[in-house]
């Protein structure tokens, strides 16, 4: 998003879902279930607009896969619904996914902070972290589902550490 102008000069349409979904601020997945007809109509009209845009679309929003919920034993429990939204709304379009894998400690902290910022009354981070099983929580299910849906050749992965060192290089892989 910080480089939207550069992408747009190369013919891309850049969409930052967090900004563009002001009326449906939550992830595209829960919006369909929780926010009712008004948000669903907004979401459908948004996708209808970009479906007909001939440009390549860079859809940027970390939360598109859903909320992180590590204490449930899965990082993004609703990620399959997000995959379905992409496949349904971009039929016949080539979809490439750039996906950043965070280390366990960073993801646990982010998951905790996300819950607190959404108004969930949380115990201390130490108590929250004790409920998370490092053996159960893995990126593998998400990576497998993304790969199955869009093809392994269309899934570009990088680590958060690599991104912090060279964000431009990480995005250049897409």
Short mmCIF file of C-alpha atoms in Angstrom, two decimals:
data_model
loop_
_atom_site.label_atom_id
_atom_site.label_comp_id
_atom_site.label_asym_id
_atom_site.label_seq_id
_atom_site.Cartn_x
_atom_site.Cartn_y
_atom_site.Cartn_z
CA UNK A 1 0.00 0.00 0.00
CA UNK A 2 2.88 2.35 0.76
CA UNK A 3 4.03 1.80 -2.83
CA UNK A 4 0.60 1.92 -4.48
CA UNK A 5 1.61 4.68 -6.89
CA UNK A 6 4.55 2.65 -8.21
CA UNK A 7 2.31 -0.39 -8.74
CA UNK A 8 -0.39 1.71 -10.40
CA UNK A 9 2.17 3.19 -12.84
CA UNK A 10 2.89 -0.40 -13.89
CA UNK A 11 -0.81 -1.02 -14.57
CA UNK A 12 -1.85 -2.64 -11.29
CA UNK A 13 -4.88 -1.80 -9.22
CA UNK A 14 -3.89 -1.70 -5.56
CA UNK A 15 -6.54 -2.38 -2.96
CA UNK A 16 -5.97 -2.22 0.75
CA UNK A 17 -8.99 -4.04 2.13
CA UNK A 18 -8.64 -2.64 5.62
CA UNK A 19 -9.08 0.88 4.25
CA UNK A 20 -11.58 0.13 1.48
CA UNK A 21 -13.96 -1.83 3.69
CA UNK A 22 -14.81 1.03 6.05
CA UNK A 23 -18.41 -0.13 6.31
CA UNK A 24 -17.39 -3.79 6.59
CA UNK A 25 -14.25 -3.32 8.60
CA UNK A 26 -13.79 -6.88 9.70
CA UNK A 27 -12.31 -9.61 7.53
CA UNK A 28 -14.24 -10.57 4.42
CA UNK A 29 -14.95 -14.00 5.86
CA UNK A 30 -16.78 -13.11 9.11
CA UNK A 31 -18.51 -10.19 7.39
CA UNK A 32 -20.73 -12.56 5.41
CA UNK A 33 -21.79 -14.39 8.56
CA UNK A 34 -22.01 -11.69 11.21
CA UNK A 35 -22.75 -8.32 9.68
CA UNK A 36 -25.95 -9.04 7.82
CA UNK A 37 -27.34 -7.96 4.47
CA UNK A 38 -25.94 -4.40 4.42
CA UNK A 39 -22.32 -5.52 4.79
CA UNK A 40 -22.83 -8.46 2.43
CA UNK A 41 -24.26 -6.10 -0.20
CA UNK A 42 -21.26 -3.78 0.25
CA UNK A 43 -18.86 -6.71 -0.06
CA UNK A 44 -20.60 -8.11 -3.13
CA UNK A 45 -20.65 -4.73 -4.91
CA UNK A 46 -16.98 -4.24 -4.07
CA UNK A 47 -16.02 -7.57 -5.64
CA UNK A 48 -18.33 -6.95 -8.61
CA UNK A 49 -16.45 -3.71 -9.30
CA UNK A 50 -13.00 -5.28 -9.24
CA UNK A 51 -14.10 -8.45 -11.08
CA UNK A 52 -14.64 -6.34 -14.19
CA UNK A 53 -11.38 -4.41 -13.86
CA UNK A 54 -9.00 -5.73 -16.56
CA UNK A 55 -5.91 -4.68 -14.58
CA UNK A 56 -3.94 -6.99 -12.33
CA UNK A 57 -5.16 -6.48 -8.78
CA UNK A 58 -2.94 -6.35 -5.72
CA UNK A 59 -5.24 -7.13 -2.82
CA UNK A 60 -3.44 -6.25 0.37
CA UNK A 61 -4.76 -7.07 3.81
CA UNK A 62 -3.15 -9.31 6.36
CA UNK A 63 -6.47 -10.01 8.04
CA UNK A 64 -8.14 -11.33 4.88
CA UNK A 65 -7.55 -14.90 6.07
CA UNK A 66 -9.49 -14.06 9.20
CA UNK A 67 -8.60 -13.34 12.77
CA UNK A 68 -5.62 -15.03 14.30
CA UNK A 69 -6.70 -17.32 17.10
CA UNK A 70 -3.80 -19.43 18.25
CA UNK A 71 -5.44 -20.65 21.44
CA UNK A 72 -7.93 -22.60 19.29
CA UNK A 73 -5.04 -24.61 17.87
CA UNK A 74 -5.00 -22.87 14.49
CA UNK A 75 -3.50 -19.57 13.42
CA UNK A 76 -6.28 -18.46 11.05
CA UNK A 77 -9.25 -20.75 11.73
CA UNK A 78 -11.40 -19.20 8.94
CA UNK A 79 -8.76 -19.24 6.20
CA UNK A 80 -10.65 -21.76 4.04
CA UNK A 81 -13.65 -19.42 3.83
CA UNK A 82 -11.33 -16.61 2.66
CA UNK A 83 -9.94 -18.90 -0.04
CA UNK A 84 -13.51 -19.61 -1.16
CA UNK A 85 -14.26 -15.85 -1.35
CA UNK A 86 -11.24 -15.32 -3.63
CA UNK A 87 -12.07 -18.26 -5.88
CA UNK A 88 -15.75 -17.28 -6.19
CA UNK A 89 -15.04 -13.61 -6.86
CA UNK A 90 -12.20 -13.99 -9.34
CA UNK A 91 -13.29 -16.85 -11.60
CA UNK A 92 -10.93 -17.42 -14.47
CA UNK A 93 -8.38 -14.94 -13.10
CA UNK A 94 -4.83 -15.92 -12.34
CA UNK A 95 -4.38 -15.63 -8.57
CA UNK A 96 -1.01 -15.49 -6.92
CA UNK A 97 -0.71 -15.39 -3.14
CA UNK A 98 2.15 -13.73 -1.28
CA UNK A 99 2.22 -15.01 2.25
CA UNK A 100 4.44 -14.04 5.16
CA UNK A 101 5.15 -16.68 7.79
CA UNK A 102 5.85 -15.28 11.23
CA UNK A 103 7.81 -17.05 13.91
CA UNK A 104 5.83 -18.64 16.72
CA UNK A 105 6.56 -15.99 19.37
CA UNK A 106 5.73 -13.04 17.08
CA UNK A 107 2.50 -14.70 15.96
CA UNK A 108 1.46 -15.48 19.55
CA UNK A 109 2.03 -11.86 20.56
CA UNK A 110 0.16 -10.59 17.50
CA UNK A 111 -2.74 -12.96 18.18
CA UNK A 112 -2.98 -11.74 21.76
CA UNK A 113 -2.77 -8.06 20.78
CA UNK A 114 -5.42 -8.55 18.10
CA UNK A 115 -7.86 -10.02 20.59
CA UNK A 116 -7.24 -7.18 23.06
CA UNK A 117 -7.63 -4.52 20.35
CA UNK A 118 -10.99 -6.04 19.34
CA UNK A 119 -12.22 -5.51 22.88
CA UNK A 120 -11.88 -9.07 24.12
CA UNK A 121 -11.28 -9.10 27.84
CA UNK A 122 -8.05 -11.00 28.10
CA UNK A 123 -6.00 -12.42 30.88
CA UNK A 124 -2.32 -11.56 30.94
CA UNK A 125 -0.18 -12.48 27.95
CA UNK A 126 1.64 -15.07 30.08
CA UNK A 127 -1.66 -16.85 30.86
CA UNK A 128 -2.78 -16.55 27.24
CA UNK A 129 0.50 -18.02 25.98
CA UNK A 130 0.23 -21.01 28.33
CA UNK A 131 -2.96 -22.05 26.51
CA UNK A 132 -1.15 -22.24 23.15
CA UNK A 133 0.39 -25.55 22.15
CA UNK A 134 3.42 -25.08 19.89
CA UNK A 135 2.92 -28.65 18.65
CA UNK A 136 -0.67 -28.06 17.56
CA UNK A 137 -0.29 -24.62 15.97
CA UNK A 138 1.26 -24.71 12.54
CA UNK A 139 1.28 -22.78 9.28
CA UNK A 140 1.24 -26.05 7.33
CA UNK A 141 -2.56 -26.43 7.06
CA UNK A 142 -2.90 -22.90 5.70
CA UNK A 143 -0.04 -23.37 3.24
CA UNK A 144 -1.50 -26.70 2.06
CA UNK A 145 -4.96 -25.20 1.54
CA UNK A 146 -3.59 -22.16 -0.33
CA UNK A 147 -1.40 -24.42 -2.47
CA UNK A 148 -4.31 -26.78 -3.23
CA UNK A 149 -6.57 -23.87 -4.17
CA UNK A 150 -4.19 -21.81 -6.30
CA UNK A 151 -1.32 -24.15 -7.15
CA UNK A 152 2.05 -24.40 -5.47
CA UNK A 153 3.61 -22.33 -8.26
CA UNK A 154 1.29 -19.44 -7.33
CA UNK A 155 2.13 -19.41 -3.65
CA UNK A 156 5.06 -17.17 -2.72
CA UNK A 157 6.27 -17.52 0.87
CA UNK A 158 8.68 -15.48 2.92
CA UNK A 159 9.45 -15.16 6.60
CA UNK A 160 8.67 -12.11 8.65
CA UNK A 161 12.37 -11.84 9.47
CA UNK A 162 13.19 -11.66 5.74
CA UNK A 163 10.46 -9.07 5.28
CA UNK A 164 11.86 -6.89 8.10
CA UNK A 165 15.31 -7.01 6.45
CA UNK A 166 14.10 -6.36 2.90
CA UNK A 167 10.39 -5.74 2.41
CA UNK A 168 10.83 -4.63 -1.18
CA UNK A 169 12.73 -7.86 -1.95
CA UNK A 170 9.99 -9.94 -0.35
CA UNK A 171 7.29 -8.29 -2.49
CA UNK A 172 9.49 -8.49 -5.60
CA UNK A 173 9.01 -12.28 -5.48
CA UNK A 174 5.36 -11.81 -6.48
#
